[in-house]
Coordinates of C-alpha atoms and ligand atoms in Angstrom, one line a residue:
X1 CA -9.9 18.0 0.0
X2 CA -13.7 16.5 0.1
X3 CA -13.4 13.0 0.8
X4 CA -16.9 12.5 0.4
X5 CA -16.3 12.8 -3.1
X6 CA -13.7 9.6 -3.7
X7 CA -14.5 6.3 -3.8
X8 CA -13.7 4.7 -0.8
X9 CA -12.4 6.5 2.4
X10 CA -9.2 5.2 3.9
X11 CA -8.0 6.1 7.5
X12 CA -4.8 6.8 7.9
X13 CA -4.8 8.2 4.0
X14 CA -2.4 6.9 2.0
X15 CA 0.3 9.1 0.3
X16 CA -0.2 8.2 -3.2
X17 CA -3.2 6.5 -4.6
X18 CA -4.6 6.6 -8.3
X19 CA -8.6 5.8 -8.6
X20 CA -8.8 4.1 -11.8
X21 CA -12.3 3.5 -13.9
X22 CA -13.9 0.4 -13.3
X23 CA -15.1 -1.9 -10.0
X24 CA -14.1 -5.4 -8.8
X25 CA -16.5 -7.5 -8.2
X26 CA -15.9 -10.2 -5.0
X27 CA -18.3 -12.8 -4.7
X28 CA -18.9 -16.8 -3.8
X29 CA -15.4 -18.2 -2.6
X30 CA -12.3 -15.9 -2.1
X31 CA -8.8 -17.7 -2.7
X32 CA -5.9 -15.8 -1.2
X33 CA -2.7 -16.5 -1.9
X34 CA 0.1 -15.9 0.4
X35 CA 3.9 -17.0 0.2
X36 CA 5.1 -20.4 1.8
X37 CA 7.2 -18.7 4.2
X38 CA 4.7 -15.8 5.7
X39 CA 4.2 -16.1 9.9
X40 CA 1.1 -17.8 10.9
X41 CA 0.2 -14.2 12.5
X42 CA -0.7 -13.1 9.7
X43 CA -3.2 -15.9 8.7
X44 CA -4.5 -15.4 11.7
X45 CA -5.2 -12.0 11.5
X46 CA -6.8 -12.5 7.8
X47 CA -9.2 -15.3 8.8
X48 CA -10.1 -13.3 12.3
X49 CA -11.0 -10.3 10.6
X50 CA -12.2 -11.1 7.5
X51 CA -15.5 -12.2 8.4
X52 CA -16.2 -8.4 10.0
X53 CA -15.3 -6.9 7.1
X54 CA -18.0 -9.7 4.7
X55 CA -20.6 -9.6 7.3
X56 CA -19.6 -13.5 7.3
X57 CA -21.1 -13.4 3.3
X58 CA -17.8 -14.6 2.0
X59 CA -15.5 -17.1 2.5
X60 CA -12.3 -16.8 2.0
X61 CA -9.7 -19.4 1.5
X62 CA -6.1 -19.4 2.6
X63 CA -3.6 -21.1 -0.2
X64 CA 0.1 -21.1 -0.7
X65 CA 1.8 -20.3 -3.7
X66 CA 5.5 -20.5 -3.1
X67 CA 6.3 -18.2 -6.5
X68 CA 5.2 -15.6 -4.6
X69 CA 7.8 -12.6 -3.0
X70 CA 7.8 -12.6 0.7
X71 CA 5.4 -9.8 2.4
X72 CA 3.2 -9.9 -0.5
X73 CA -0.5 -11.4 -1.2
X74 CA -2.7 -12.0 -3.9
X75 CA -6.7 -12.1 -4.0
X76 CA -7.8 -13.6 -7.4
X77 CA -11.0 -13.5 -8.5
X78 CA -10.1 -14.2 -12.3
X79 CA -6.3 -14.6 -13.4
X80 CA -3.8 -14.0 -10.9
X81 CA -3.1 -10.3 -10.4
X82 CA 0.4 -8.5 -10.7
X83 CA 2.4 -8.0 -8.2
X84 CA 3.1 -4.2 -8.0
X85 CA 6.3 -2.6 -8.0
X86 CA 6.9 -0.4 -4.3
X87 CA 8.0 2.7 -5.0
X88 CA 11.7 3.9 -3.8
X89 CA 10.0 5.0 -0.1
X90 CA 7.0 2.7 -0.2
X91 CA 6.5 0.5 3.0
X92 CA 3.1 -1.2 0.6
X93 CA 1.5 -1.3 -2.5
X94 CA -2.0 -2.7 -3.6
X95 CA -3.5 -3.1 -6.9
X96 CA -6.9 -3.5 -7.6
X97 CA -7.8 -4.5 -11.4
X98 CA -10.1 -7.1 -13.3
X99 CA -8.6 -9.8 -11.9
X100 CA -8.1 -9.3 -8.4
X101 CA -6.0 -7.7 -5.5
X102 CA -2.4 -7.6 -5.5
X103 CA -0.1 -6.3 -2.4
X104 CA 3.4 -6.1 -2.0
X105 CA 5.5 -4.8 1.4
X106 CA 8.5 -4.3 2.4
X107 CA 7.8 -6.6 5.8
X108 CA 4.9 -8.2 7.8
X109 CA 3.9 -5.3 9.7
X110 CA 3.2 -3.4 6.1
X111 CA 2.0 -6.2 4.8
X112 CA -1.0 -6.3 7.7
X113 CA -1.1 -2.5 6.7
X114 CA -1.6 -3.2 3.2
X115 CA -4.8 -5.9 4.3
X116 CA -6.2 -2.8 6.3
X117 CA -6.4 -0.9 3.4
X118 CA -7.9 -3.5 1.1
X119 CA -10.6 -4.3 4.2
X120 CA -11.5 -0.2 4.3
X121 CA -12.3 -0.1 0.2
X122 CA -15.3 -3.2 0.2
X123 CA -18.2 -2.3 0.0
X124 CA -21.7 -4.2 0.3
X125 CA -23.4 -4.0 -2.8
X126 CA -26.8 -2.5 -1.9
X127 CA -28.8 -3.6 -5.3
X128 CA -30.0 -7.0 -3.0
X129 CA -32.1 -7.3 0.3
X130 CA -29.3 -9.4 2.0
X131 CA -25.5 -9.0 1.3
X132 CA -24.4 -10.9 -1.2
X133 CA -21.0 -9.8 -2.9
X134 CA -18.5 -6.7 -2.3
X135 CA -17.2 -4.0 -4.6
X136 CA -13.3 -2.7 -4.8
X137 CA -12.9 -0.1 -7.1
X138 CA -9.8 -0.1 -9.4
X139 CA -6.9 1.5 -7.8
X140 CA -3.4 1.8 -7.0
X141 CA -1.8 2.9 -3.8
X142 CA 1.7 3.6 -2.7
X143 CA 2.0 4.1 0.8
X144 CA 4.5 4.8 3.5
X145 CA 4.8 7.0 7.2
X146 CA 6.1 9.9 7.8
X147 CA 7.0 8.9 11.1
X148 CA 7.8 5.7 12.0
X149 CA 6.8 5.5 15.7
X150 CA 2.9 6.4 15.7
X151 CA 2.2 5.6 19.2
X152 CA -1.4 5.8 22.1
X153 CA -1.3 6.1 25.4
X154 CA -4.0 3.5 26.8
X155 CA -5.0 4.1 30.7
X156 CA -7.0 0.7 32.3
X157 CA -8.9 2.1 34.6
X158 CA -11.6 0.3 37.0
X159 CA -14.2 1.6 34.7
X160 CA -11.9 0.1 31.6
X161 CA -13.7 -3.4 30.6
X162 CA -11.8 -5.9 28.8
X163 CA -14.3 -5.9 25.5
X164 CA -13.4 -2.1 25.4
X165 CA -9.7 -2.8 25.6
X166 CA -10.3 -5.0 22.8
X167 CA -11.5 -2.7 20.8
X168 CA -9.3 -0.2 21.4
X169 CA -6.2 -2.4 20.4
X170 CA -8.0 -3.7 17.3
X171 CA -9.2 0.0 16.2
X172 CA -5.4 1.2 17.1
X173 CA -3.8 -1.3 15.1
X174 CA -6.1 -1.0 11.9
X175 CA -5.2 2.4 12.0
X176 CA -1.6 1.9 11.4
X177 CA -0.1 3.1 14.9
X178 CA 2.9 1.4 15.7
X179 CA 2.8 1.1 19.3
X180 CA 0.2 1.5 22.2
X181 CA 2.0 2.5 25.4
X182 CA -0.4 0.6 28.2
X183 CA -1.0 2.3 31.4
X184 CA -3.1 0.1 34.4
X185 CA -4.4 3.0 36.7
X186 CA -4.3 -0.2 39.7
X187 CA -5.7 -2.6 37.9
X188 CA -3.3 -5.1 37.4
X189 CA -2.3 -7.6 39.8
X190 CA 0.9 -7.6 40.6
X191 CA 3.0 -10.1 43.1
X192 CA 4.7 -8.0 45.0
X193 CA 2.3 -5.9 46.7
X194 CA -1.6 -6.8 46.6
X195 CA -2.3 -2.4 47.5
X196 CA -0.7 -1.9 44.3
X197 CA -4.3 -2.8 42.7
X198 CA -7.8 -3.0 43.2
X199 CA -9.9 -5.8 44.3
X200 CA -11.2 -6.0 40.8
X201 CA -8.1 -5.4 39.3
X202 CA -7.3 -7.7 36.0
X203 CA -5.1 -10.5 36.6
X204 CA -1.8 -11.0 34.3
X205 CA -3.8 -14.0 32.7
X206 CA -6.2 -11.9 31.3
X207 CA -4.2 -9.1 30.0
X208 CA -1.9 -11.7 28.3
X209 CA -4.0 -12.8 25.4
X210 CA -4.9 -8.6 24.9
X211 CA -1.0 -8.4 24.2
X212 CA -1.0 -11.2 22.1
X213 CA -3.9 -9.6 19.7
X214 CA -2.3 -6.4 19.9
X215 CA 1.6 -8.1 18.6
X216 CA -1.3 -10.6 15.9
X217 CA -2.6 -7.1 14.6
X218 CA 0.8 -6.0 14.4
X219 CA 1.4 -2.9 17.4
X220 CA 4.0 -3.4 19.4
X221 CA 2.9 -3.0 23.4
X222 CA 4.8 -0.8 25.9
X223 CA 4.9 -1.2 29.5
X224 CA 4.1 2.1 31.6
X225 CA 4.6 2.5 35.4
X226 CA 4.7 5.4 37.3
X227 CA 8.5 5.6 39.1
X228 CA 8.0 8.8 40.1
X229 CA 4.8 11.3 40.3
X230 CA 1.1 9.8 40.2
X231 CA 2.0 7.3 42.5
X232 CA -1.7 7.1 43.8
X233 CA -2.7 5.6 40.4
X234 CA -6.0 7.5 40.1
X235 CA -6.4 10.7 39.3
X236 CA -5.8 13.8 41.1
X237 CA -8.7 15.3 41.3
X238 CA -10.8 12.6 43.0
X239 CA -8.1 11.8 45.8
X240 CA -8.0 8.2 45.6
X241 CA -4.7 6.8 46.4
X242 CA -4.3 3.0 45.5
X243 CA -1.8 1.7 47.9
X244 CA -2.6 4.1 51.0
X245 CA -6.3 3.9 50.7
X246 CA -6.4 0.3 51.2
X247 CA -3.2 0.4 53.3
X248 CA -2.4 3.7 55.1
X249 CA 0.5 2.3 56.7
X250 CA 2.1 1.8 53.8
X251 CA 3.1 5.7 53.7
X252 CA 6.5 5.7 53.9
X253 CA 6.9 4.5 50.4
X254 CA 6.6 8.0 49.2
X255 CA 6.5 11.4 50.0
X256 CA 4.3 13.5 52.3
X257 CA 1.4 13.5 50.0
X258 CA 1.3 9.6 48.9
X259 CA 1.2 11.2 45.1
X260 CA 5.3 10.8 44.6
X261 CA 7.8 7.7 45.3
X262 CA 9.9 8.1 48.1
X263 CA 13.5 7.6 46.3
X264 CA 15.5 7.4 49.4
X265 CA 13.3 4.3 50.8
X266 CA 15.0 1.0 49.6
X267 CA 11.6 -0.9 50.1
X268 CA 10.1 1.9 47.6
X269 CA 13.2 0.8 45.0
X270 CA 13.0 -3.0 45.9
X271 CA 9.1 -2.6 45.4
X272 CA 9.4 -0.4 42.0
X273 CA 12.2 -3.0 40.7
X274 CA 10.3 -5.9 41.0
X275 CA 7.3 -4.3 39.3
X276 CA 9.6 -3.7 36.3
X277 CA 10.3 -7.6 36.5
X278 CA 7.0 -8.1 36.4
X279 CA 5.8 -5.9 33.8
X280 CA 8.9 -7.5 31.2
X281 CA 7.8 -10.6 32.3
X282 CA 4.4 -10.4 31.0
X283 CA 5.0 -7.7 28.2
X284 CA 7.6 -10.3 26.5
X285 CA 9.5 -8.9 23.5
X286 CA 9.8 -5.2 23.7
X287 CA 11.9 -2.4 23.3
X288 CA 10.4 0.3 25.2
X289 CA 9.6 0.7 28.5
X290 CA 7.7 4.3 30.0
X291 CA 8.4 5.3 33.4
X292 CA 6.0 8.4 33.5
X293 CA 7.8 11.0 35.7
X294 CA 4.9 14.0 35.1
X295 CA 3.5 16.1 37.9
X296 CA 6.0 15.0 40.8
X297 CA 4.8 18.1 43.1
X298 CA 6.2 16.8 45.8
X299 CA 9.1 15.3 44.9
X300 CA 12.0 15.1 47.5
X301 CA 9.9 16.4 50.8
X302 CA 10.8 14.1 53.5
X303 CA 13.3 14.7 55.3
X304 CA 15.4 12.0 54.4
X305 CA 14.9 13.0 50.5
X306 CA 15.4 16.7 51.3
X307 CA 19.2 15.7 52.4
X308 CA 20.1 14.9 48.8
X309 CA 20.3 17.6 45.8
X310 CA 17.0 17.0 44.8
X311 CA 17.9 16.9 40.6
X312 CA 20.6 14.6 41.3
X313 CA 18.6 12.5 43.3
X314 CA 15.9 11.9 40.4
X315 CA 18.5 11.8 37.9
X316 CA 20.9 9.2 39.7
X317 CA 17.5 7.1 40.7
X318 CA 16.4 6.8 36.6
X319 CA 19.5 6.7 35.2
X320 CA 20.3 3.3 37.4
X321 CA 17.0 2.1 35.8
X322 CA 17.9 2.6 32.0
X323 CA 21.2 0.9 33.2
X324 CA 18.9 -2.2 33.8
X325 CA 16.6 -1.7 31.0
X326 CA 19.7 -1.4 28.7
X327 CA 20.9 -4.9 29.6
X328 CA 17.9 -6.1 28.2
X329 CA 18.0 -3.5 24.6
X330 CA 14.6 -1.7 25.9
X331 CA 14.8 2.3 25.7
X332 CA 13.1 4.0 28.9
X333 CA 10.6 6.6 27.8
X334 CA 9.7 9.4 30.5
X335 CA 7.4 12.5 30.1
X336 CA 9.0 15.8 29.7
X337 CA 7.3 18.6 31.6
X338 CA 9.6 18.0 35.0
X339 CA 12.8 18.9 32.7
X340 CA 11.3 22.3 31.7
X341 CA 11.7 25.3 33.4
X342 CA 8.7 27.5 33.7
X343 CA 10.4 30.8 32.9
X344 CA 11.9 30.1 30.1
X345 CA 8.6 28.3 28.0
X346 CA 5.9 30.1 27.8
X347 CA 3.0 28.9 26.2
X348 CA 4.0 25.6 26.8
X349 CA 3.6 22.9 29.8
X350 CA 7.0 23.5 32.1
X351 CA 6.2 22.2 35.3
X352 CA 10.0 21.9 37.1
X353 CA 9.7 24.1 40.4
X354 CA 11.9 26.9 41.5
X355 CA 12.5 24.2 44.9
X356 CA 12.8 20.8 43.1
X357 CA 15.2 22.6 40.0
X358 CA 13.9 19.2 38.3
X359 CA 15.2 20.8 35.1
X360 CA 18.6 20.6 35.8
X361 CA 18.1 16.9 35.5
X362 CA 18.3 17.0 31.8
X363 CA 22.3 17.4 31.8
X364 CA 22.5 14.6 34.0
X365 CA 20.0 11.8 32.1
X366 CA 21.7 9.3 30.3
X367 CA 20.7 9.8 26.6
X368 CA 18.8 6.9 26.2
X369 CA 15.8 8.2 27.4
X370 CA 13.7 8.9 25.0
X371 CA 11.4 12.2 26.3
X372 CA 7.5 12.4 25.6
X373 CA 7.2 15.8 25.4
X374 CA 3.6 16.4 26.3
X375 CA 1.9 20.0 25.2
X376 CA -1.5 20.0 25.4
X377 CA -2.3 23.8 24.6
X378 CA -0.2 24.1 22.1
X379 CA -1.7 25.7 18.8
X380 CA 1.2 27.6 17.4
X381 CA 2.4 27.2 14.5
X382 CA 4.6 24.0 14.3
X383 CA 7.7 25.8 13.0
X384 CA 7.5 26.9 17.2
X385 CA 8.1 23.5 18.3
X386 CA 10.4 25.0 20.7
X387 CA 10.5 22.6 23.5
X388 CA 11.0 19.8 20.8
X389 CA 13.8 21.4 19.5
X390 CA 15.5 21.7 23.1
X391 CA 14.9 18.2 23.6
X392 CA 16.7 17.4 20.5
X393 CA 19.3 19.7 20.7
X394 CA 20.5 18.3 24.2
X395 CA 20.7 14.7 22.8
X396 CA 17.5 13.0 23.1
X397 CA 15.3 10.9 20.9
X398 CA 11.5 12.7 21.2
X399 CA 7.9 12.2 20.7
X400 CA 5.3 14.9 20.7
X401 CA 2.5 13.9 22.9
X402 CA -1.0 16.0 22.0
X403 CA -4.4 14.7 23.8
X404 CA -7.8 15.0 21.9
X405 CA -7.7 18.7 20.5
X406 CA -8.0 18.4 16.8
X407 CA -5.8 21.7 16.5
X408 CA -3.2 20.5 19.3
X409 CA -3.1 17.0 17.4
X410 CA -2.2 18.7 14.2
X411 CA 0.5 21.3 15.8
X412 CA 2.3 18.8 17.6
X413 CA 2.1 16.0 14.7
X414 CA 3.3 18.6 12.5
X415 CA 6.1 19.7 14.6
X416 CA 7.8 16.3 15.1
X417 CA 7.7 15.3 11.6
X418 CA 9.4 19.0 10.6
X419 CA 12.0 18.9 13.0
X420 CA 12.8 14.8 12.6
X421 CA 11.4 13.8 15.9
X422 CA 11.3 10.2 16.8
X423 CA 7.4 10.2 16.5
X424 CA 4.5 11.0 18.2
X425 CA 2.8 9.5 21.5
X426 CA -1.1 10.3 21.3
X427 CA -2.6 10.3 24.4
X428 CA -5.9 9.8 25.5
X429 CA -6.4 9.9 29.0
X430 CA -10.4 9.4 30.9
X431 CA -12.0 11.3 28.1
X432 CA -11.2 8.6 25.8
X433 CA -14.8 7.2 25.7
X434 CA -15.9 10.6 24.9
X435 CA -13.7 11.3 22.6
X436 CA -12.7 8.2 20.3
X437 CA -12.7 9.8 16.5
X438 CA -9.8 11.6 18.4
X439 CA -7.5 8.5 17.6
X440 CA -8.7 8.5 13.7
X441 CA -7.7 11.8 13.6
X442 CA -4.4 11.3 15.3
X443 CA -3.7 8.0 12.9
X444 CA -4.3 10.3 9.5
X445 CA -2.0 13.0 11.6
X446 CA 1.1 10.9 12.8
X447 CA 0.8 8.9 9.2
X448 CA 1.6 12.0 8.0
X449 CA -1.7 14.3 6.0
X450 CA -2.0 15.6 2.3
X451 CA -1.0 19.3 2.0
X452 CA -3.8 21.2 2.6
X453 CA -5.9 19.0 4.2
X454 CA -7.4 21.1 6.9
X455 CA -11.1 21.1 6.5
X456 CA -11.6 19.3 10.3
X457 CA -15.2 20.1 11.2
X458 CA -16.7 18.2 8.3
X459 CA -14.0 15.6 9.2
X460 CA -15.3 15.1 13.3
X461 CA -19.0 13.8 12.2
X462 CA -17.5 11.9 9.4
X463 CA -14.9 10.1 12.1
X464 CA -17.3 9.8 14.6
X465 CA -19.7 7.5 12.4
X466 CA -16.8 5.4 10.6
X467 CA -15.0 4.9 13.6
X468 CA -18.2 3.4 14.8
X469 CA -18.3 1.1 11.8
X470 CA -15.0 0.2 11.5
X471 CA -15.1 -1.0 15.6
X472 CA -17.9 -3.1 14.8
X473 CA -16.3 -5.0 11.7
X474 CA -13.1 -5.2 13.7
X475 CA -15.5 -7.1 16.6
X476 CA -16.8 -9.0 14.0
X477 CA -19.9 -10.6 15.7
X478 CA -23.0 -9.2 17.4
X479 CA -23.5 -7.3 20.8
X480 CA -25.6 -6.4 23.5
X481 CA -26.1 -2.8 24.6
X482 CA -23.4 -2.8 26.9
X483 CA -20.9 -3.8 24.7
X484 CA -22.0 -2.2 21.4
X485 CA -19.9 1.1 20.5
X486 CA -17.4 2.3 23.3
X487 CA -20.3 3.5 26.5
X488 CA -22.3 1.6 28.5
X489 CA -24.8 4.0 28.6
X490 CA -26.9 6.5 26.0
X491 CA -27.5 9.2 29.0
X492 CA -26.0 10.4 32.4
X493 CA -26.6 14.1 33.8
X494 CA -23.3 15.6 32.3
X495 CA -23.3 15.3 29.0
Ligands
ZN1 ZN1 11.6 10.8 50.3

């Protein structure tokens, strides 16, 4: 497929749409009609992103028309449009024709999926100096998922501003994920213990109104705090350990190594448990919450820990967590590669030790946990999806969890929607700044592609430039250096 060759490109494509001759015309003052009853999140979405999208050319004016079905809209430049018909497994439909733009979902999340389409197909019309007026060729698109839970994994790290996080919510939700699993790498303040962050860590009041955009645009945040494994909340291979760094005394709270929770230490549990309270308290309304559990090397080493069977011991100690998740209806999520034995997976990630027998663990796990089964060198063919499969086949919801690789994106997309996985959990890591067409890629991937769509090389420029564009109509106003794109900076020695 050349999608240089249609009309208008749309990221995450839609499943069914018919090009029809002939171009709409917007100019002057827009009317759009929407239903009396429709949430005021969605008029605030429309008038906060509009003016991106019309380089602030057109106006656009919100009116009510109570003979309209819920979820739908209407744009009229002439008569009033149609309201189309959704096919039998549509979530949306739009119809562009003479006289306007017609959309019709099944609820208000589609809905805001349906405006994202209709945003991606204007286009300036180049025949002035200045912009004046947009064209919308004539078309009609059916449109649905083939996976309902389309999630990315954010990590807030120090070097993670607030503008970027913006950006990266706004970009996410446009491209129709669902959810956006957030991840503060100790930089968020929380109560309990001021070593569980930075100095110039964000405060909860300025990651609240970030949640609130991300619920306006219509994806659905999820807590993440490590319980278990990357307890130093910084990465590995630098050696920086939150908590101990600022507070070596503080050891005792986990293992030997600072990088794993101590599980036998009450404080450890007391401290943990009040971060969960802390985390639902500013998350709100949601109904997933990811403990992490990856990479626990040392896991059970003091000699308190080492008295208990060490599978149990993990099992028991997440298990009483979904018990107090559940009381509130949020699902724990937890990474997968502790629950796979090394032996028995190869070619895949399988990271429970001979010592730790973390794998045994599985039978034990209440089946509420839903597994993110992370494979990052994964290129076989998706019918392979072995460790999906086991993950299934022993009870539990899954998501496939690829990172940036086009070709590991596509395997493990691919192999959650063949074998009726629960979704797919993109993640994105520190190269995210390097690597941002990455989460178009993995939007047209977990929305589910055309057959045969597998040209990807001529895809990577082509992302790369209209993620660029699309991130400056979703900030809608001007910026400095700093702030424009998703670096600070042009050059450094590396790359
Ligand atoms: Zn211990």
């Amino acid at each position: 497929m050349n999608t240089k060759m249609l009309p208008r490109i749309i990221y995450p494509l839609p499943v069914k749409t018919n090009w029809e001759d002939g171009i709409l015309s917007l100019k002057d003052n827009i009317e759009l009609f929407l239903p009396e009853n429709i949430d005021n999140s969605f008029k605030e979405l429309v008038t906060e992103i509009w003016p991106g999208f019309s380089f602030g050319r057109l106006e656009l004016q919100l009116k009510t028309d109570n003979t309209l079905p819920q979820n739908s809209f209407l744009l009229v430049v002439n008569n009033k449009p149609m309201i189309p018909i959704l096919d039998e497994t549509s979530t949306y439909a739009v119809c562009v024709n003479a006289n306007g733009i017609a959309a019709l979902a099944v609820d208000e999340i589609s809905l805001k999926h349906a405006w994202f389409t209709v945003l991606q197909m204007l286009q300036a019309e180049t025949s002035t100096p200045e912009v004046e007026s947009f064209n919308v060729p004539y078309v009609q698109i059916q449109d649905h998922p083939k996976m309902n839970f389309r999630a990315i994994h954010i990590c807030v790290f120090p070097e993670t501003s607030l503008e970027f996080l913006e950006k990266i919510i706004k970009l996410t939700a446009f491209l129709k994920y669902s959810h956006m699993v957030i991840e503060f790498w100790g930089m968020l303040k929380f109560d309990v213990l001021s070593e569980l962050s930075w100095p110039q860590a964000y405060s909860k009041e300025q990651i609240r109104p970030l949640l609130e955009l991300a619920r306006r645009m219509g994806l659905q945040p999820i807590p993440m705090f490590n319980h278990w494994g990357h307890a130093a909340a910084s990465r590995a291979s630098f050696a920086r350990h939150v908590v101990l760094d600022q507070n070596p005394a503080l050891a005792s709270l986990f293992e030997i190594d600072g990088w794993t929770w101590c599980l036998t230490n009450p404080e450890s549990m007391r401290i943990l448990q009040q971060i969960r309270a802390e985390l639902l308290e500013l998350f709100g309304n949601i109904e997933y919450f990811h403990l992490g559990c990856d990479e626990s090397y040392s896991h059970a080493m003091c000699d308190n820990c080492r008295k208990h069977d060490s599978p149990t011991l993990w099992a028991d100690f997440l298990n009483s967590i979904n018990a107090e998740l559940k009381q509130r209806n949020i699902r724990p999520m937890m990474w997968g590669d502790a629950l796979l034995e090394p032996d028995k997976w190869e070619g895949y990630t399988a990271l429970s030790r001979a010592d730790q027998r973390t794998h045994e663990a599985l039978e034990l796990l209440d089946r509420d946990f839903i597994i993110s089964d992370w494979q990052y060198e994964c290129e076989i063919p998706s019918n392979e999806s072995a460790t999906i499969k086991h993950f299934i086949k022993n009870g539990f919801d899954v998501v496939s969890a690829p990172w940036y690789d086009y070709k590991n994106i596509q395997t493990l997309a691919e192999g959650a929607i063949k074998n009726n996985a629960m979704g797919m959990l993109f993640t994105t890591w520190h190269t995210l700044p390097i690597r941002m067409p990455s989460i178009v890629f993995a939007s047209v991937m977990a929305w589910g592609k055309e057959d045969g769509f597998n040209d990807f090389s001529q895809y990577d420029q082509m992302q790369r430039s209209i993620c660029g564009s699309l991130c400056r109509k979703l900030h809608g106003k001007a910026s400095d250096y700093k702030n424009a794109g998703w670096r600070t900076f042009e050059v450094c020695e590396s790359v």
